[in-house]
Short mmCIF file of C-alpha atoms and ligand atoms in Angstrom, two decimals:
data_model
loop_
_atom_site.label_atom_id
_atom_site.label_comp_id
_atom_site.label_asym_id
_atom_site.label_seq_id
_atom_site.Cartn_x
_atom_site.Cartn_y
_atom_site.Cartn_z
CA MET A 286 37.03 -20.44 -12.79
CA TYR A 287 36.16 -16.86 -13.75
CA SER A 288 35.76 -15.47 -17.25
CA GLU A 289 38.08 -12.73 -18.50
CA LYS A 290 35.20 -10.27 -18.34
CA VAL A 291 34.56 -11.06 -14.69
CA MET A 292 38.24 -10.56 -13.90
CA ASP A 293 38.29 -7.31 -15.88
CA HIS A 294 35.24 -5.87 -14.12
CA PHE A 295 36.58 -7.03 -10.77
CA GLN A 296 39.96 -5.44 -11.32
CA ASN A 297 38.68 -2.31 -13.10
CA PRO A 298 35.14 -1.83 -11.84
CA ARG A 299 33.18 0.78 -13.81
CA ASN A 300 31.09 3.51 -12.20
CA VAL A 301 32.35 3.15 -8.65
CA GLY A 302 31.37 6.01 -6.37
CA GLU A 303 28.29 7.86 -5.32
CA ILE A 304 25.92 10.47 -6.70
CA GLU A 305 25.01 13.42 -4.55
CA ASN A 306 21.28 14.08 -4.48
CA ALA A 307 20.66 10.92 -6.47
CA SER A 308 17.19 10.44 -7.95
CA GLY A 309 17.16 7.05 -6.31
CA MET A 310 19.43 5.14 -3.97
CA GLY A 311 19.15 1.58 -2.79
CA THR A 312 21.18 -0.48 -0.37
CA VAL A 313 20.83 -4.21 -0.22
CA GLY A 314 22.54 -6.98 1.64
CA ASN A 315 23.05 -10.65 1.02
CA ALA A 316 22.00 -12.55 4.10
CA LYS A 317 24.11 -15.58 3.16
CA CYS A 318 27.46 -13.85 3.19
CA GLY A 319 26.82 -10.42 4.71
CA ASP A 320 27.96 -8.58 1.59
CA ILE A 321 26.44 -5.16 0.91
CA MET A 322 25.82 -3.15 -2.22
CA ARG A 323 24.59 0.39 -2.67
CA MET A 324 23.40 1.76 -5.99
CA TYR A 325 22.79 5.39 -6.96
CA LEU A 326 20.75 6.43 -9.99
CA ASP A 327 20.42 9.83 -11.61
CA ILE A 328 17.21 9.80 -13.65
CA ASP A 329 16.03 12.62 -15.92
CA GLU A 330 12.50 13.91 -16.56
CA ASN A 331 12.02 11.38 -19.38
CA GLN A 332 12.78 8.54 -16.96
CA VAL A 333 16.12 7.89 -18.59
CA ILE A 334 18.96 6.80 -16.31
CA ARG A 335 21.65 9.36 -17.04
CA GLU A 336 24.18 8.33 -14.45
CA VAL A 337 24.71 5.40 -12.18
CA LYS A 338 27.26 4.70 -9.46
CA PHE A 339 27.74 1.92 -6.98
CA LYS A 340 29.66 0.87 -3.93
CA THR A 341 30.05 -2.75 -3.01
CA PHE A 342 31.43 -4.22 0.14
CA GLY A 343 31.57 -7.74 -1.08
CA CYS A 344 33.21 -10.53 -2.97
CA GLY A 345 34.82 -10.29 -6.40
CA ALA A 346 31.78 -11.64 -8.18
CA ALA A 347 29.59 -9.04 -6.45
CA VAL A 348 31.96 -6.27 -7.54
CA ALA A 349 32.08 -7.56 -11.13
CA THR A 350 28.31 -7.99 -11.39
CA SER A 351 27.55 -4.58 -9.94
CA SER A 352 30.05 -3.02 -12.32
CA MET A 353 28.45 -4.78 -15.29
CA ALA A 354 24.94 -3.96 -14.04
CA THR A 355 25.77 -0.24 -13.96
CA GLU A 356 27.04 -0.47 -17.53
CA LEU A 357 23.82 -2.20 -18.60
CA VAL A 358 21.39 0.27 -16.99
CA LYS A 359 23.19 3.44 -18.01
CA GLY A 360 21.25 5.25 -20.73
CA LYS A 361 18.25 2.95 -20.35
CA THR A 362 14.76 4.00 -19.35
CA VAL A 363 13.40 2.96 -16.01
CA GLN A 364 11.22 0.33 -17.70
CA GLU A 365 14.17 -1.06 -19.66
CA ALA A 366 16.24 -1.21 -16.49
CA MET A 367 13.47 -3.32 -14.92
CA GLN A 368 14.14 -6.00 -17.55
CA ILE A 369 17.76 -6.42 -16.51
CA THR A 370 17.90 -9.58 -14.46
CA ASN A 371 20.79 -11.09 -12.61
CA GLN A 372 20.91 -13.75 -15.34
CA ALA A 373 21.36 -11.03 -17.97
CA VAL A 374 24.16 -9.51 -15.93
CA ALA A 375 25.85 -12.89 -15.51
CA GLU A 376 25.51 -13.59 -19.24
CA ALA A 377 27.01 -10.22 -20.09
CA LEU A 378 30.00 -11.33 -18.01
CA ASP A 379 30.25 -14.61 -19.95
CA GLY A 380 28.89 -16.50 -17.01
CA LEU A 381 29.56 -16.97 -13.33
CA PRO A 382 30.38 -20.18 -11.46
CA PRO A 383 27.12 -21.65 -10.07
CA VAL A 384 28.18 -21.04 -6.46
CA LYS A 385 28.55 -17.36 -7.31
CA MET A 386 25.20 -16.83 -8.98
CA HIS A 387 23.67 -15.58 -5.73
CA CYS A 388 26.20 -12.73 -5.79
CA SER A 389 24.72 -11.45 -9.04
CA LEU A 390 21.34 -11.16 -7.33
CA LEU A 391 22.70 -8.31 -5.25
CA ALA A 392 23.13 -6.17 -8.36
CA GLU A 393 19.59 -6.80 -9.56
CA GLU A 394 18.19 -6.12 -6.09
CA ALA A 395 20.24 -2.95 -5.68
CA ILE A 396 18.91 -1.57 -8.99
CA HIS A 397 15.37 -2.39 -7.91
CA ALA A 398 15.87 -0.81 -4.48
CA ALA A 399 17.21 2.38 -6.09
CA LEU A 400 14.28 2.44 -8.53
CA TRP A 401 11.89 1.92 -5.64
CA ASP A 402 13.41 4.91 -3.85
CA TYR A 403 13.06 7.00 -7.03
CA ALA A 404 9.42 5.93 -7.45
CA GLN A 405 8.65 6.78 -3.82
CA LYS A 406 10.25 10.21 -4.09
CA ASN A 407 8.33 10.98 -7.26
CA HIS A 408 5.06 9.35 -6.24
CA ILE A 409 4.99 7.12 -9.28
CA THR A 410 4.46 3.42 -9.82
CA ILE A 411 6.93 1.41 -11.84
CA GLU A 412 5.34 -1.59 -13.47
CA GLY A 413 6.62 -4.86 -12.06
CA LEU A 414 8.47 -3.23 -9.18
CA SER A 415 7.66 -4.18 -5.63
CA LYS A 416 9.08 -2.99 -2.35
CA PRO A 417 12.57 -4.39 -1.89
CA LYS A 418 12.72 -6.88 0.95
CA THR A 419 16.39 -6.54 1.55
CA ASP A 420 16.67 -2.77 1.50
CA ILE A 421 18.50 -1.97 4.68
CA GLY A 422 17.61 1.66 4.28
CA GLU A 423 19.01 4.85 5.67
CA GLU A 424 20.27 3.77 9.04
CA GLU A 425 23.78 3.15 7.77
CA GLU A 426 23.81 6.32 5.72
CA ASP A 427 27.09 7.59 7.15
CA GLU A 428 29.03 4.41 6.77
CA GLU A 429 31.59 4.10 4.06
CA TYR A 430 31.36 0.86 2.19
FE1 LIG B 105 28.69 -12.42 -0.93
FE2 LIG B 105 29.38 -12.96 -3.33
S1 LIG B 105 29.96 -14.08 -1.57
S2 LIG B 105 28.00 -11.48 -2.69
#
């Protein structure tokens, strides 16, 4: 059912953790299943994403897609990161079963939510980025996912 890459990223997820004083942080939830993902970005003065970490409280496909998403955005500029869709993440994993495609949306939304936070903090506009609907914000700040 799952590709080897999905299994690999599920069993050995890359970039798990958090970044203190992150340039941007976003937390999103999937209303269908209740799964949650938080993404941290460290972005330098040239708008290059130097470091990225994530925490996911969710299914295997959500873990694998967030792991792959972090690998894809690392080293990219903010604008390049905006081009990374959930489809691109799923393709990089050699596909996901159709019923699991919604899980890959979490990764895309978490990146966007973290970029939104970064843009807000720095008073900049990122082309194509709109306020994340599913950002559940700071209120669960102290919870460990
Ligand atoms: Fe919830 Fe996959 S079932 S993100």
